[in-house]
Every structure is written in structure tokens, then in C-alpha cells.
Coordinates of C-alpha atoms in Angstrom, one line a residue:
M143 CA 0.0 0.0 0.0
G144 CA 1.2 3.5 -0.7
N145 CA 1.4 6.3 1.8
R146 CA -1.8 8.2 2.7
T147 CA -1.9 11.5 1.1
S148 CA -4.1 14.5 1.6
R149 CA -5.3 17.4 -0.6
Q150 CA -7.5 20.5 -0.4
D151 CA -10.8 20.4 -2.2
R152 CA -12.4 23.5 -3.9
N153 CA -13.9 24.6 -0.6
G154 CA -10.5 24.6 1.1
K155 CA -11.2 21.5 3.2
T156 CA -8.4 18.9 3.7
T157 CA -9.4 15.4 2.7
A158 CA -7.5 12.1 3.0
N159 CA -7.0 9.6 0.1
A160 CA -6.7 6.0 1.4
G161 CA -4.7 3.9 -1.0
H162 CA -1.7 4.5 -3.2
S163 CA 0.0 7.8 -3.2
L164 CA -1.3 9.6 -6.3
N165 CA 0.8 12.7 -5.6
Y166 CA -1.7 15.0 -7.4
R167 CA -2.4 18.7 -6.9
T168 CA -5.7 20.5 -6.8
S169 CA -4.6 22.6 -9.7
D170 CA -4.6 19.5 -11.9
F171 CA -8.3 19.1 -11.7
V172 CA -10.7 20.2 -14.4
D173 CA -14.4 20.5 -13.7
E174 CA -15.9 18.5 -16.5
R175 CA -19.2 20.2 -16.1
G176 CA -17.8 23.3 -17.7
A177 CA -17.4 26.8 -16.4
S178 CA -20.4 28.1 -14.7
S179 CA -21.7 31.5 -15.8
A180 CA -22.8 34.2 -13.3
P181 CA -26.6 34.6 -13.2
T182 CA -27.9 37.5 -15.3
A183 CA -29.1 40.4 -13.2
M184 CA -32.8 41.1 -13.5
N185 CA -33.9 44.2 -15.4
A186 CA -37.3 45.5 -16.5
T187 CA -38.9 48.1 -18.7
G188 CA -42.3 49.8 -18.5
G189 CA -44.1 52.7 -17.0
T190 CA -42.1 55.8 -15.9
E191 CA -38.7 54.8 -14.6
Y192 CA -36.8 56.4 -11.8
E193 CA -33.4 55.7 -10.1
P194 CA -33.4 58.1 -7.1
G195 CA -30.0 57.0 -5.9
N196 CA -31.1 54.7 -3.0
G197 CA -30.0 51.5 -4.7
Y198 CA -33.3 50.7 -6.3
K199 CA -35.0 51.2 -9.7
Y200 CA -38.6 52.2 -9.8
H201 CA -41.3 51.8 -12.4
K202 CA -44.4 53.9 -11.9
F203 CA -47.8 53.3 -13.6
T204 CA -50.5 55.9 -13.4
T205 CA -52.6 55.3 -16.5
A206 CA -56.2 54.9 -15.4
T207 CA -57.2 53.3 -18.8
P208 CA -55.6 49.9 -19.6
S209 CA -53.5 50.0 -22.7
P210 CA -51.0 47.7 -24.5
E211 CA -48.2 49.9 -23.3
S212 CA -49.2 49.5 -19.6
K213 CA -47.1 46.5 -18.7
L214 CA -43.8 45.6 -17.0
I215 CA -41.5 43.5 -19.2
V216 CA -39.0 41.5 -17.0
S217 CA -35.7 40.2 -18.4
G218 CA -34.1 37.5 -16.3
A219 CA -35.5 36.5 -12.9
G220 CA -35.4 38.0 -9.5
T221 CA -37.5 39.6 -6.8
I222 CA -39.5 42.9 -6.7
D223 CA -41.3 45.0 -4.1
L224 CA -44.7 45.9 -5.5
L225 CA -47.4 48.5 -4.5
V226 CA -50.8 48.2 -6.1
V227 CA -53.4 50.9 -5.1
A228 CA -56.9 50.9 -6.4
G229 CA -59.1 53.9 -7.1
G230 CA -60.9 55.6 -4.2
G231 CA -64.6 55.7 -3.7
A232 CA -66.6 58.9 -4.2
G233 CA -68.1 60.8 -1.3
G234 CA -71.8 61.1 -0.8
S235 CA -73.8 64.3 -0.8
Y236 CA -76.6 65.8 1.3
Y237 CA -75.4 64.8 4.7
G238 CA -72.8 63.0 2.6
A239 CA -70.3 60.5 4.1
G240 CA -66.7 60.1 3.0
G241 CA -65.7 57.6 0.3
G242 CA -63.4 54.7 1.2
G243 CA -59.8 54.7 0.1
G244 CA -58.7 52.2 -2.5
G245 CA -57.6 48.8 -1.3
I246 CA -53.9 48.1 -1.3
A247 CA -51.9 45.0 -2.1
Y248 CA -48.2 45.2 -1.1
A249 CA -45.7 42.6 -2.0
N250 CA -42.2 42.3 -0.5
N251 CA -39.5 40.2 -2.2
L252 CA -42.0 38.9 -4.7
P253 CA -40.4 36.3 -7.1
V254 CA -40.8 37.2 -10.8
E255 CA -39.6 35.4 -13.9
D256 CA -38.7 36.5 -17.4
G257 CA -41.9 37.6 -19.0
T258 CA -44.6 40.3 -19.4
Y259 CA -46.8 41.5 -16.6
P260 CA -49.8 43.7 -17.6
V261 CA -50.6 46.6 -15.3
S262 CA -54.0 48.3 -14.8
V263 CA -54.5 51.3 -12.6
G264 CA -58.1 51.9 -11.4
P265 CA -59.6 55.4 -11.7
G266 CA -61.4 57.0 -8.8
A267 CA -65.2 57.0 -8.7
T268 CA -67.8 59.6 -9.4
A269 CA -71.1 60.0 -7.6
H270 CA -74.6 59.4 -8.9
G271 CA -77.8 61.3 -8.2
H272 CA -80.8 60.0 -6.4
P273 CA -83.7 59.7 -8.9
L274 CA -86.1 61.7 -6.7
N275 CA -83.6 64.3 -5.6
P276 CA -80.9 65.3 -8.0
S277 CA -79.0 67.1 -5.3
S278 CA -78.6 64.0 -3.2
F279 CA -75.8 61.7 -4.2
E280 CA -74.5 58.3 -3.2
G281 CA -70.9 57.7 -4.0
N282 CA -69.9 55.2 -6.5
D283 CA -67.1 52.6 -5.9
G284 CA -63.6 53.1 -7.2
V285 CA -62.2 50.8 -9.8
N286 CA -59.8 47.9 -9.2
S287 CA -56.1 47.9 -10.0
Y288 CA -54.0 44.8 -10.7
F289 CA -50.6 43.5 -11.6
G290 CA -50.4 40.5 -13.9
T291 CA -53.1 38.8 -15.9
P292 CA -55.7 36.1 -15.2
G293 CA -54.2 32.7 -14.8
Q294 CA -50.6 34.1 -14.5
S295 CA -49.1 32.6 -11.3
I296 CA -46.9 35.1 -9.4
G297 CA -45.1 34.2 -6.3
G298 CA -47.5 31.4 -5.2
Q299 CA -50.5 33.4 -6.3
P300 CA -52.7 31.5 -8.8
D301 CA -53.9 34.7 -10.5
Y302 CA -53.0 38.4 -10.8
I303 CA -52.4 40.6 -7.7
L304 CA -55.5 42.6 -7.1
A305 CA -56.4 45.8 -5.2
K306 CA -60.1 46.5 -4.9
G307 CA -61.7 49.9 -5.5
G308 CA -62.8 51.9 -2.4
G309 CA -66.5 51.9 -1.4
G310 CA -68.7 54.9 -2.1
G311 CA -69.9 57.1 0.8
G312 CA -73.6 57.1 1.9
R313 CA -76.0 60.0 1.7
G314 CA -78.9 61.3 3.7
T315 CA -79.8 60.1 7.2
T316 CA -80.7 56.5 6.3
T317 CA -78.1 55.3 3.8
G318 CA -75.1 53.3 4.8
G319 CA -71.7 53.3 3.1
R320 CA -70.8 50.8 0.4
T321 CA -68.4 47.9 0.7
G322 CA -65.0 48.2 -1.1
G323 CA -61.3 47.9 -0.7
S324 CA -61.8 50.2 2.2
G325 CA -65.5 50.8 3.0
G326 CA -67.4 54.1 2.5
G327 CA -68.8 55.9 5.5
S328 CA -72.4 55.9 6.5
G329 CA -74.7 58.8 5.8
G330 CA -76.8 58.1 8.9
G331 CA -79.1 55.5 10.5
D332 CA -76.5 52.8 10.1
P333 CA -75.6 51.1 13.4
T334 CA -72.5 49.2 14.2
P335 CA -71.1 47.2 12.4
A336 CA -71.2 49.6 9.5
L337 CA -72.5 48.5 6.2
G338 CA -69.4 49.9 4.5
Q339 CA -67.1 47.0 5.3
A340 CA -63.6 46.4 3.8
T341 CA -63.2 43.7 1.1
Q342 CA -59.5 44.0 0.5
P343 CA -58.2 41.9 3.4
G344 CA -57.7 38.3 2.3
T345 CA -57.9 39.1 -1.4
N346 CA -54.4 37.9 -2.3
P347 CA -53.3 34.5 -0.9
S348 CA -49.7 34.8 -1.9
P349 CA -47.4 34.5 1.2
F350 CA -45.5 37.5 -0.2
V351 CA -48.5 39.8 -0.4
T352 CA -50.2 41.8 2.4
D353 CA -53.6 43.3 1.9
Y354 CA -54.7 46.7 3.5
G355 CA -58.2 48.0 3.9
N356 CA -60.6 49.1 6.7
P357 CA -64.3 49.7 7.1
G358 CA -66.0 53.1 6.9
G359 CA -67.6 54.6 10.0
Y360 CA -71.1 53.9 11.1
S361 CA -73.5 56.7 12.0
T362 CA -76.6 56.6 14.3
P363 CA -77.7 60.2 14.8
T364 CA -81.3 61.0 15.4
G365 CA -81.0 64.7 15.1
G366 CA -77.4 65.6 14.5
Y367 CA -77.4 64.7 10.8
A368 CA -73.7 63.7 11.2
P369 CA -72.3 61.4 8.5
A370 CA -69.3 59.2 9.0
G371 CA -65.8 59.1 7.5
G372 CA -64.6 56.7 4.8
G373 CA -62.2 53.9 5.7
G374 CA -58.5 54.2 4.9
A375 CA -55.9 51.6 4.2
G376 CA -54.4 52.2 7.6
A377 CA -57.4 52.9 9.8
A378 CA -61.2 52.8 9.9
G379 CA -63.3 55.9 9.2
V380 CA -64.5 57.8 12.2
S381 CA -67.9 56.8 13.4
I382 CA -70.7 59.1 14.8
D383 CA -72.6 57.6 17.8
G384 CA -75.6 59.7 18.8
D385 CA -76.4 63.4 18.2
I386 CA -72.8 64.7 17.8
P387 CA -72.5 67.6 15.4
G388 CA -70.0 67.6 12.6
G389 CA -68.8 64.9 10.3
G390 CA -66.5 62.0 10.8
N391 CA -62.9 62.1 9.7
G392 CA -61.6 59.8 7.1
G393 CA -59.3 56.9 8.2
D394 CA -55.6 57.4 7.5
G395 CA -54.0 55.6 4.7
Q396 CA -51.1 53.2 5.1
P397 CA -47.5 54.5 5.0
F398 CA -44.9 52.9 2.7
P399 CA -41.5 54.5 3.3
A400 CA -40.0 52.5 0.5
F401 CA -42.4 54.2 -1.9
A402 CA -42.2 57.7 -0.5
Y403 CA -43.5 60.3 -2.9
P404 CA -40.1 61.9 -3.8
L405 CA -38.7 58.5 -4.7
I406 CA -41.2 58.2 -7.5
G407 CA -41.0 61.8 -8.7
E408 CA -44.0 63.1 -6.8
P409 CA -42.7 65.7 -4.3
G410 CA -45.9 67.8 -4.9
L411 CA -48.1 65.3 -3.1
N412 CA -47.0 66.7 0.3
P413 CA -48.8 67.7 2.6
Y414 CA -51.1 64.8 2.2
S415 CA -48.9 62.7 4.4
P416 CA -46.6 63.9 7.3
S417 CA -44.0 61.3 6.1
N418 CA -44.7 61.8 2.4
S419 CA -45.5 58.1 2.1
H420 CA -49.2 57.4 2.9
Y421 CA -51.6 55.9 0.4
A422 CA -55.3 55.4 0.2
G423 CA -56.7 57.6 2.9
G424 CA -60.4 57.7 3.5
G425 CA -62.6 60.7 2.6
G426 CA -63.9 63.0 5.4
A427 CA -67.6 63.5 5.8
G428 CA -69.6 66.6 5.0
V429 CA -70.5 68.9 8.0
Y430 CA -74.1 70.0 8.7
N431 CA -73.6 71.6 12.1
T432 CA -70.7 73.2 13.9
P433 CA -68.2 70.3 14.3
A434 CA -67.3 68.8 17.6
T435 CA -63.7 67.9 18.4
N436 CA -62.4 65.3 16.0
R437 CA -65.6 65.6 13.9
T438 CA -64.3 68.1 11.3
G439 CA -64.7 65.9 8.2
T440 CA -61.0 65.9 7.5
G441 CA -59.7 63.5 5.0
G442 CA -57.2 60.8 6.1
H443 CA -53.5 60.9 5.4
G444 CA -52.8 59.5 2.0
G445 CA -55.1 61.6 -0.2
G446 CA -58.5 61.4 1.5
G447 CA -60.6 64.4 0.4
N448 CA -61.9 66.8 3.0
G449 CA -65.6 67.4 3.5
P450 CA -65.6 71.1 4.4
G451 CA -62.6 73.4 4.5
S452 CA -59.6 73.7 2.3
P453 CA -58.3 71.9 0.3
T454 CA -61.7 70.5 -0.4
G455 CA -63.4 67.7 -2.1
P456 CA -61.8 65.1 -4.3
G457 CA -59.5 62.3 -3.3
V458 CA -56.0 62.7 -4.5
N459 CA -54.9 61.1 -7.8
K460 CA -52.0 58.6 -7.7
L461 CA -52.8 58.0 -4.0
G462 CA -56.2 56.3 -4.3
G463 CA -57.8 58.6 -1.7
G464 CA -61.6 58.5 -1.0
G465 CA -63.6 61.6 -2.0
G466 CA -64.9 63.9 0.7
G467 CA -68.6 64.0 1.6
R468 CA -70.7 67.1 1.1
H469 CA -73.6 69.0 2.5
P470 CA -75.6 70.4 0.8
G471 CA -75.9 68.8 -2.6
N472 CA -73.2 70.0 -5.1
Q473 CA -71.1 66.9 -5.7
T474 CA -69.2 68.0 -8.8
N475 CA -65.7 67.7 -7.3
Y476 CA -66.0 65.1 -4.6
V477 CA -64.8 62.2 -6.6
G478 CA -62.3 59.5 -5.5
G479 CA -58.6 59.7 -6.4
D480 CA -57.1 57.5 -9.1
G481 CA -54.9 54.6 -8.0
I482 CA -51.3 53.8 -8.8
V483 CA -49.0 50.8 -9.3
V484 CA -45.3 51.0 -8.5
V485 CA -42.6 48.3 -8.8
R486 CA -39.1 48.5 -7.4
Y487 CA -36.0 46.2 -7.3
S488 CA -32.3 46.5 -6.7
A489 CA -30.6 48.5 -9.3

């Protein structure tokens, strides 16, 4: 038998060779599998592109009408962070409640493969008149936003990633809010739990996706004529319990610091968020009487429209805010804000 010899393998570990002394060196070995190539870094095109210098590349989609150009085309494979915000619901009018903010689907480290991912951004809602009273409006629901296409599996999700439009705000003293991504507020006569419930939670089963949405407020006045605020992605709309004057505030939206407005070319969206990063705030309700404390009908952070005061009315576009409620009946500007879809990945 020859002497036992040892060598270092490619991982730097020393191994013994029992048997004849072969007297070989590690540099003599050739990997017959061939040289391995480094993986290709993922890249993508589509939307409006930004590289703000924080190590990420962003793709922003704001087109409220689907088109062949509204898509993300991925080259290679990798992971993305994804923000999908639906259109906000419209506020009601004539003791009008606030509209609900658009639902939000947020994905962190979502695996994507080489291919095309259609993108649709839902517009905010308008209001429609009551057939017997043209000055009395119930808010319509915002429109859904999505990333992907039906039947396209993304990160364990069997279908596209969906954000649901916000629910419309109620009107009068007997009309509850509508369900939606976040629910619309009640006009009045709607006891707890509110009719304007949130439908976004549980929408996307992927383990990489978190859904955000909250109910609109309920309102049970008997003489205060006080409507409730619309729900936001981060908090429920403010409810009115009893004869409390004023209108409920909209629920705050959800902050996403990784998608702060300046990072996606939107510094002008301040002051709708103290951190410049809230999305899908609920609309504040209209005010009939002098408001009590915390019943001023203020829209939630993240683009919720105010009921009274300034700035007034509509939810903010590109944030998916719910529209503010109104009293009396002019509802021209109290629409929901358009949604947005933003993708980011390591540059």
C-alpha cells in the first residue's frame, strides 16, 4: 500500500486519500461540467422609470385606462417590491359621508420570472344622483387595480395581484356606506357594524402579499345629521354615535416609506402625508352643524378628500384617496382619487 496523502478540495477543506499515493495537486483538476456563468441580473422596462440613488430602480404606472403599453417587461428573474393601489370611492352628498380609500396590495421580495406583466390602474369614482332628488348623491365605488393577468401565477398566487376599489360614501340620514377595498362611510341611520365593510383583506393568498383595507364609519344620529368618514388603508373611518354635530374624519392611509413620494417623482403630493409616504386615505364626511372635536370631516392621510374646509373635495390622484362628503348637494368635485402601481427592485 502506498502512503496516505491529503489534498484540499475547492472549498478549502483537507481530505485524505486512502490507498496508493497519487501525488496530485488541486490545480490539476478540471471541472468536466464546464465553467459556470454568473446569473444574469434582473432588469425591466415599462411605466415611468426612476433611479433616485437609493440603490433601487422604480417603475411607476398611473394610466387609469388599460392599454397595450401598460405593462412591465422583465428580463431575467429576481424579486421585486410591489405597491398596487386601487381607485378611491366617491363621497356622498346631502349629509354625505366620505368615500373609502382604494384597497392596497403590497408585496415584499416577490419572485418574478422572465416575461410580461400587464398593469392596470383603477380610476377614482364619481357620484350618482338620487332619482327623486338630483342634489342627493350616493358615492360610486372606485375601480380595481391589478398586476399580472388572469391565470398568471406570481409568487405562489394563482392569479393576478389585485387591489379593490374603495366603497362609495352614503348620503342622507338613512343610507349606509358601500363595501369596497376600504369601505365608504355611513350617511346616517346605520348602526355598528357599519355597512361599508372592507373587502381587500384576504384578497391575495400569496405569502409575499399583504392586503390593506378598513371599514367606513357607522352613523346613528337621530337629530345631529352627522355622517361618518370613509375607511382608509391604515385605519377605519371615524364613526358618529348619537347626536354629535360635525362629520366623521376619514381613516388614515397606510404609509410605505420604500415608496415615499419623492422617490417616485412626486414631491408635490406633500402635505397629504406627514411622512410623504401614505396611500389610500379615507374621505372626510360633510359637515351640517358646527363640528365637535375630531368631527371636522378631515380626509385621512394618503389623499383622502376633505368634507368642508380647504383643500376640499376630491381624493388625490395617484394616492387612491376617497372623496370627501358634502352638505348640501353640489357633488361635482367630490370624486375618488385614481390609484397607482409601483414596482421597485435592486438596481
